[in-house]
Amino acid sequence: MPRNAGDRRVALVTLGCARNEVDSEELAGRLAGDGWELVDAADDADVVLVNTCGFVEQAKKDSVDTLLTASDSGAKVVAAGCMAERYGAELATALPEADAVLGFDDYAQISDRLNRVLAGEELSAHTPVDRRTLLPITPVERSSHAVAIPGHADLPEGVSPASGPRVLRRRLEGGPVAPLKLASGCDRRCAFCAIPSFRGAFVSRRPTEILEEARWLASQGVREVVLVSENSSSYGKDLGDPRLLETLLPELAAVPGIVRVRVSYLQPAETRPSLIKVIATTPGVVPYFDLSFQHSSEPVLRRMRRFGSTERFLELLAAARELAPEAGVRSNFIVGFPGETKADVAELARFLTEARLDAVGVFGYSDEDGTEAATLPGKIRRDTIDRRYDRISRLAEELTAQRAEERHGQVVEVLVESVDSDSAEGRAEHQAPEVDGSVTLRGDCPVLGRLAVGDLVRARVTGSLGVDLDAEVLGVVDRVGVDPAVLDRGPNRVPAPAGSGG
């Protein structure tokens, strides 16, 4: 198709976590608002903007590989995101295939930056700084300081469309599920983690902004919002109310069109009983606990600059399951941290065996630039780390499969994400997007043939393979585009709106 002289096409590639997805959609919103056409393929683009991940060594390698592949398309290639923010000019020097390396401070002028790249101008890569130094140490003093924070932007007055919420975001993927950013940054000082240095100090978004964006997402067909941040359990502390999440969750669950709210990235040391109660018992909020345990041996946790132990973590899980017996729980663990002993690994195995987690991520320790752990004595040999990783990974796989088997016969609520001729697929409440498995819906039930993406259904689990479940549909709880008052909403669901007759 012929191109007009003023046409500018950009392809966005997102790597890493759901937080990066939100950041990419902010970039897409800014670019679309300035007339850029968003395209899917690098071969169709004038500029490929890669939102990189800089969390661990493999993520950094994937980011570099993606940038190199993009350069083969003939388009201009621009690196943004965490790896670009973290390494700046160092990345630009090591990767001449990238036409520019941009930091978070460039996001507000992203269209100008890409215009200049497209015009052949050479941009200076930014000089990385410890972004924690850009905001006051005291959290409640941060709201009055202007610092670029990806995923927190709203359109200024007068720029928004005549109708609709003022949300600076453009969805890049369809489907009934979307991440919604609660906050950015982190105030914790975990010895193994570099994220606070390039993401900055913890900053909450205001509830009004979050609710506005949730309503906008609902208008885009989203049925489940997944609240993301570096540490969701800290939400509100810089706004003067460390329990603000407990009041926000019911408000989010009440947004018309949203049938599920999911919280991710909870710190065990900050997960209060009152927050557990809200997550476990609020209609419309899924009883799902994404808890960052990292290990369970107390000596290892202390060296990591974290808190807890096997017994304390088991008590936390017991408190959640007392309120919601079938609550979903996932966590991540690091093996091979400096100073870890065989006894520490055995303690972790004991915790995993008793915890009955639904999903487990296991990582072998590696030194990260600028972290305290990189300087610690007692480094574990790589072959020993690999053996421990294999052992704990196999154990986790076995235990999570057993946990899935425990759900045989249970009735679960499934959000439908795809529909085929004789089946449908979605996720139960204990399954977060992409990481925790899925549910395949089968059976001769007439309802099955009428399901649509975004429907919320009740189903009985009939089998499992690993963490994935098979289930037969029993009925529809909430159908897309249908007044929920006419449907059987089942137990523990949001009541029909007042005056609707439900």
mmCIF file of C-alpha atoms in Angstrom, residues 245-463:
data_model
loop_
_atom_site.group_PDB
_atom_site.id
_atom_site.type_symbol
_atom_site.label_atom_id
_atom_site.label_comp_id
_atom_site.label_asym_id
_atom_site.label_seq_id
_atom_site.Cartn_x
_atom_site.Cartn_y
_atom_site.Cartn_z
ATOM 1 C CA LEU A 245 -5.581 -1.073 49.458
ATOM 2 C CA GLU A 246 -8.163 -2.546 51.807
ATOM 3 C CA THR A 247 -10.632 0.212 50.936
ATOM 4 C CA LEU A 248 -9.686 0.368 47.244
ATOM 5 C CA LEU A 249 -10.323 -3.309 46.493
ATOM 6 C CA PRO A 250 -14.108 -3.241 47.139
ATOM 7 C CA GLU A 251 -14.379 -0.083 45.022
ATOM 8 C CA LEU A 252 -12.568 -1.751 42.132
ATOM 9 C CA ALA A 253 -14.762 -4.840 42.434
ATOM 10 C CA ALA A 254 -17.826 -2.602 42.122
ATOM 11 C CA VAL A 255 -16.747 -1.082 38.770
ATOM 12 C CA PRO A 256 -19.452 -2.050 36.223
ATOM 13 C CA GLY A 257 -18.196 -4.698 33.825
ATOM 14 C CA ILE A 258 -15.315 -5.861 36.050
ATOM 15 C CA VAL A 259 -16.082 -9.311 37.435
ATOM 16 C CA ARG A 260 -12.702 -10.127 38.969
ATOM 17 C CA VAL A 261 -9.980 -8.150 40.715
ATOM 18 C CA ARG A 262 -6.659 -9.869 41.405
ATOM 19 C CA VAL A 263 -3.795 -8.588 43.538
ATOM 20 C CA SER A 264 -0.220 -9.594 42.725
ATOM 21 C CA TYR A 265 3.209 -9.017 44.289
ATOM 22 C CA LEU A 266 2.531 -9.118 48.028
ATOM 23 C CA GLN A 267 5.369 -8.986 50.556
ATOM 24 C CA PRO A 268 4.755 -11.528 53.363
ATOM 25 C CA ALA A 269 6.210 -9.189 56.011
ATOM 26 C CA GLU A 270 3.685 -6.475 55.055
ATOM 27 C CA THR A 271 0.626 -8.665 54.512
ATOM 28 C CA ARG A 272 -1.539 -7.723 57.481
ATOM 29 C CA PRO A 273 -4.460 -9.818 58.789
ATOM 30 C CA SER A 274 -6.874 -7.082 57.706
ATOM 31 C CA LEU A 275 -5.540 -7.218 54.125
ATOM 32 C CA ILE A 276 -5.789 -11.002 54.113
ATOM 33 C CA LYS A 277 -9.409 -10.701 55.184
ATOM 34 C CA VAL A 278 -10.286 -8.239 52.423
ATOM 35 C CA ILE A 279 -8.647 -10.361 49.718
ATOM 36 C CA ALA A 280 -10.165 -13.583 51.035
ATOM 37 C CA THR A 281 -13.719 -12.394 51.625
ATOM 38 C CA THR A 282 -14.556 -9.420 49.366
ATOM 39 C CA PRO A 283 -17.036 -10.371 46.615
ATOM 40 C CA GLY A 284 -15.439 -9.856 43.227
ATOM 41 C CA VAL A 285 -11.885 -9.942 44.609
ATOM 42 C CA VAL A 286 -10.354 -13.339 43.970
ATOM 43 C CA PRO A 287 -8.935 -15.157 47.024
ATOM 44 C CA TYR A 288 -5.489 -15.313 45.499
ATOM 45 C CA PHE A 289 -2.208 -14.679 47.312
ATOM 46 C CA ASP A 290 0.901 -13.976 45.247
ATOM 47 C CA LEU A 291 3.403 -13.965 48.108
ATOM 48 C CA SER A 292 7.086 -13.250 47.581
ATOM 49 C CA PHE A 293 8.627 -15.779 49.984
ATOM 50 C CA GLN A 294 11.997 -16.253 48.133
ATOM 51 C CA HIS A 295 13.137 -18.855 50.697
ATOM 52 C CA SER A 296 11.940 -20.267 54.018
ATOM 53 C CA SER A 297 15.179 -20.888 55.917
ATOM 54 C CA GLU A 298 15.495 -18.105 58.452
ATOM 55 C CA PRO A 299 19.306 -17.749 58.164
ATOM 56 C CA VAL A 300 19.071 -17.404 54.367
ATOM 57 C CA LEU A 301 16.237 -14.906 54.631
ATOM 58 C CA ARG A 302 18.280 -12.791 57.049
ATOM 59 C CA ARG A 303 21.202 -12.704 54.624
ATOM 60 C CA MET A 304 18.741 -11.717 51.915
ATOM 61 C CA ARG A 305 17.606 -8.857 54.207
ATOM 62 C CA ARG A 306 14.149 -10.334 54.376
ATOM 63 C CA PHE A 307 11.964 -11.560 57.211
ATOM 64 C CA GLY A 308 10.138 -14.770 57.988
ATOM 65 C CA SER A 309 10.651 -18.467 58.431
ATOM 66 C CA THR A 310 8.964 -21.733 57.548
ATOM 67 C CA GLU A 311 6.690 -21.549 60.571
ATOM 68 C CA ARG A 312 5.752 -17.889 60.094
ATOM 69 C CA PHE A 313 4.968 -18.447 56.432
ATOM 70 C CA LEU A 314 2.844 -21.513 57.207
ATOM 71 C CA GLU A 315 0.942 -19.448 59.771
ATOM 72 C CA LEU A 316 0.297 -16.780 57.129
ATOM 73 C CA LEU A 317 -1.065 -19.378 54.720
ATOM 74 C CA ALA A 318 -3.214 -20.908 57.438
ATOM 75 C CA ALA A 319 -4.740 -17.495 58.185
ATOM 76 C CA ALA A 320 -5.680 -17.043 54.538
ATOM 77 C CA ARG A 321 -7.105 -20.549 54.186
ATOM 78 C CA GLU A 322 -9.129 -20.223 57.368
ATOM 79 C CA LEU A 323 -11.088 -17.481 55.589
ATOM 80 C CA ALA A 324 -10.927 -18.982 52.080
ATOM 81 C CA PRO A 325 -10.122 -22.709 52.222
ATOM 82 C CA GLU A 326 -9.553 -23.012 48.479
ATOM 83 C CA ALA A 327 -7.528 -19.805 48.105
ATOM 84 C CA GLY A 328 -4.878 -19.831 45.431
ATOM 85 C CA VAL A 329 -1.259 -19.249 46.438
ATOM 86 C CA ARG A 330 1.829 -18.798 44.303
ATOM 87 C CA SER A 331 5.391 -17.791 45.141
ATOM 88 C CA ASN A 332 8.955 -17.607 43.844
ATOM 89 C CA PHE A 333 12.113 -18.989 45.423
ATOM 90 C CA ILE A 334 15.840 -18.502 44.968
ATOM 91 C CA VAL A 335 18.243 -21.393 45.519
ATOM 92 C CA GLY A 336 22.009 -21.115 45.827
ATOM 93 C CA PHE A 337 22.072 -17.760 47.621
ATOM 94 C CA PRO A 338 25.518 -17.065 49.169
ATOM 95 C CA GLY A 339 25.935 -19.048 52.370
ATOM 96 C CA GLU A 340 23.028 -21.425 51.692
ATOM 97 C CA THR A 341 23.693 -24.850 53.221
ATOM 98 C CA LYS A 342 22.268 -28.312 52.620
ATOM 99 C CA ALA A 343 20.210 -27.821 55.771
ATOM 100 C CA ASP A 344 18.760 -24.605 54.324
ATOM 101 C CA VAL A 345 17.733 -26.421 51.156
ATOM 102 C CA ALA A 346 16.138 -29.170 53.245
ATOM 103 C CA GLU A 347 14.205 -26.514 55.175
ATOM 104 C CA LEU A 348 12.939 -25.025 51.921
ATOM 105 C CA ALA A 349 11.857 -28.473 50.765
ATOM 106 C CA ARG A 350 9.991 -28.944 54.048
ATOM 107 C CA PHE A 351 8.161 -25.678 53.589
ATOM 108 C CA LEU A 352 7.172 -26.476 50.023
ATOM 109 C CA THR A 353 5.878 -29.871 51.070
ATOM 110 C CA GLU A 354 3.701 -28.418 53.834
ATOM 111 C CA ALA A 355 2.614 -25.206 52.097
ATOM 112 C CA ARG A 356 0.451 -26.752 49.335
ATOM 113 C CA LEU A 357 1.152 -23.962 46.855
ATOM 114 C CA ASP A 358 -0.682 -23.817 43.540
ATOM 115 C CA ALA A 359 2.207 -22.388 41.536
ATOM 116 C CA VAL A 360 5.922 -22.086 42.224
ATOM 117 C CA GLY A 361 8.717 -20.322 40.381
ATOM 118 C CA VAL A 362 12.289 -21.401 41.112
ATOM 119 C CA PHE A 363 15.407 -19.408 40.214
ATOM 120 C CA GLY A 364 19.063 -20.270 40.572
ATOM 121 C CA TYR A 365 20.975 -17.430 42.202
ATOM 122 C CA SER A 366 23.271 -15.285 40.080
ATOM 123 C CA ASP A 367 25.134 -12.092 40.983
ATOM 124 C CA GLU A 368 23.408 -8.893 39.894
ATOM 125 C CA ASP A 369 25.297 -5.661 39.276
ATOM 126 C CA GLY A 370 25.122 -3.226 42.160
ATOM 127 C CA THR A 371 23.514 -5.556 44.675
ATOM 128 C CA GLU A 372 24.755 -6.360 48.156
ATOM 129 C CA ALA A 373 24.560 -10.091 47.455
ATOM 130 C CA ALA A 374 27.177 -9.758 44.714
ATOM 131 C CA THR A 375 29.700 -8.774 47.404
ATOM 132 C CA LEU A 376 28.786 -11.430 49.972
ATOM 133 C CA PRO A 377 31.159 -14.260 50.915
ATOM 134 C CA GLY A 378 30.113 -17.883 50.804
ATOM 135 C CA LYS A 379 29.348 -18.047 47.085
ATOM 136 C CA ILE A 380 27.939 -21.394 45.949
ATOM 137 C CA ARG A 381 29.533 -23.169 42.997
ATOM 138 C CA ARG A 382 27.478 -22.997 39.805
ATOM 139 C CA ASP A 383 27.210 -26.772 39.484
ATOM 140 C CA THR A 384 25.913 -26.960 43.068
ATOM 141 C CA ILE A 385 23.359 -24.232 42.352
ATOM 142 C CA ASP A 386 22.253 -26.137 39.269
ATOM 143 C CA ARG A 387 21.769 -29.346 41.264
ATOM 144 C CA ARG A 388 19.778 -27.543 43.939
ATOM 145 C CA TYR A 389 17.717 -25.808 41.271
ATOM 146 C CA ASP A 390 16.912 -29.135 39.623
ATOM 147 C CA ARG A 391 15.983 -30.731 42.949
ATOM 148 C CA ILE A 392 13.678 -27.932 44.101
ATOM 149 C CA SER A 393 12.164 -27.483 40.629
ATOM 150 C CA ARG A 394 11.269 -31.182 40.407
ATOM 151 C CA LEU A 395 9.816 -31.097 43.902
ATOM 152 C CA ALA A 396 7.777 -27.978 43.099
ATOM 153 C CA GLU A 397 6.446 -29.537 39.905
ATOM 154 C CA GLU A 398 5.384 -32.668 41.779
ATOM 155 C CA LEU A 399 3.764 -30.748 44.638
ATOM 156 C CA THR A 400 1.853 -28.300 42.448
ATOM 157 C CA ALA A 401 0.533 -31.214 40.398
ATOM 158 C CA GLN A 402 -0.650 -32.831 43.636
ATOM 159 C CA ARG A 403 -2.304 -29.561 44.634
ATOM 160 C CA ALA A 404 -4.150 -29.518 41.311
ATOM 161 C CA GLU A 405 -5.319 -33.082 41.969
ATOM 162 C CA GLU A 406 -6.734 -31.935 45.308
ATOM 163 C CA ARG A 407 -9.087 -29.713 43.315
ATOM 164 C CA HIS A 408 -10.708 -32.644 41.510
ATOM 165 C CA GLY A 409 -14.443 -32.476 42.159
ATOM 166 C CA GLN A 410 -14.363 -28.851 43.279
ATOM 167 C CA VAL A 411 -16.627 -26.250 41.711
ATOM 168 C CA VAL A 412 -14.584 -23.328 40.373
ATOM 169 C CA GLU A 413 -15.403 -20.098 38.602
ATOM 170 C CA VAL A 414 -13.627 -19.738 35.266
ATOM 171 C CA LEU A 415 -13.159 -16.605 33.180
ATOM 172 C CA VAL A 416 -13.339 -17.692 29.533
ATOM 173 C CA GLU A 417 -10.395 -16.458 27.456
ATOM 174 C CA SER A 418 -10.766 -18.500 24.266
ATOM 175 C CA VAL A 419 -13.532 -20.543 22.655
ATOM 176 C CA ASP A 420 -13.179 -23.456 20.229
ATOM 177 C CA SER A 421 -15.737 -25.615 18.444
ATOM 178 C CA ASP A 422 -15.974 -28.216 21.207
ATOM 179 C CA SER A 423 -14.216 -26.625 24.179
ATOM 180 C CA ALA A 424 -13.241 -23.378 25.816
ATOM 181 C CA GLU A 425 -10.279 -22.300 27.897
ATOM 182 C CA GLY A 426 -9.930 -19.900 30.765
ATOM 183 C CA ARG A 427 -8.632 -19.503 34.295
ATOM 184 C CA ALA A 428 -10.043 -20.276 37.701
ATOM 185 C CA GLU A 429 -9.703 -17.873 40.596
ATOM 186 C CA HIS A 430 -6.484 -19.505 41.790
ATOM 187 C CA GLN A 431 -4.797 -19.061 38.384
ATOM 188 C CA ALA A 432 -3.178 -15.772 37.398
ATOM 189 C CA PRO A 433 -2.604 -14.986 33.704
ATOM 190 C CA GLU A 434 0.213 -16.826 31.921
ATOM 191 C CA VAL A 435 1.975 -18.193 35.011
ATOM 192 C CA ASP A 436 -0.417 -20.454 36.942
ATOM 193 C CA GLY A 437 -1.983 -22.811 34.416
ATOM 194 C CA SER A 438 -5.451 -22.811 32.914
ATOM 195 C CA VAL A 439 -8.775 -24.653 32.812
ATOM 196 C CA THR A 440 -10.097 -26.438 29.726
ATOM 197 C CA LEU A 441 -13.878 -26.524 29.701
ATOM 198 C CA ARG A 442 -15.462 -29.570 28.073
ATOM 199 C CA GLY A 443 -18.685 -31.536 28.117
ATOM 200 C CA ASP A 444 -22.015 -31.832 26.325
ATOM 201 C CA CYS A 445 -23.609 -29.023 28.287
ATOM 202 C CA PRO A 446 -25.596 -26.810 25.884
ATOM 203 C CA VAL A 447 -24.113 -23.809 27.629
ATOM 204 C CA LEU A 448 -20.662 -24.733 26.320
ATOM 205 C CA GLY A 449 -21.623 -24.053 22.725
ATOM 206 C CA ARG A 450 -22.894 -20.585 23.576
ATOM 207 C CA LEU A 451 -19.905 -19.361 25.568
ATOM 208 C CA ALA A 452 -18.128 -16.171 24.589
ATOM 209 C CA VAL A 453 -14.749 -14.755 25.548
ATOM 210 C CA GLY A 454 -15.226 -12.844 28.784
ATOM 211 C CA ASP A 455 -18.006 -15.012 30.182
ATOM 212 C CA LEU A 456 -17.616 -16.079 33.802
ATOM 213 C CA VAL A 457 -18.806 -19.657 34.301
ATOM 214 C CA ARG A 458 -19.114 -22.165 37.090
ATOM 215 C CA ALA A 459 -17.534 -25.566 36.392
ATOM 216 C CA ARG A 460 -16.689 -28.800 38.168
ATOM 217 C CA VAL A 461 -13.067 -29.963 37.992
ATOM 218 C CA THR A 462 -12.846 -33.425 36.430
ATOM 219 C CA GLY A 463 -9.107 -33.890 35.946
#
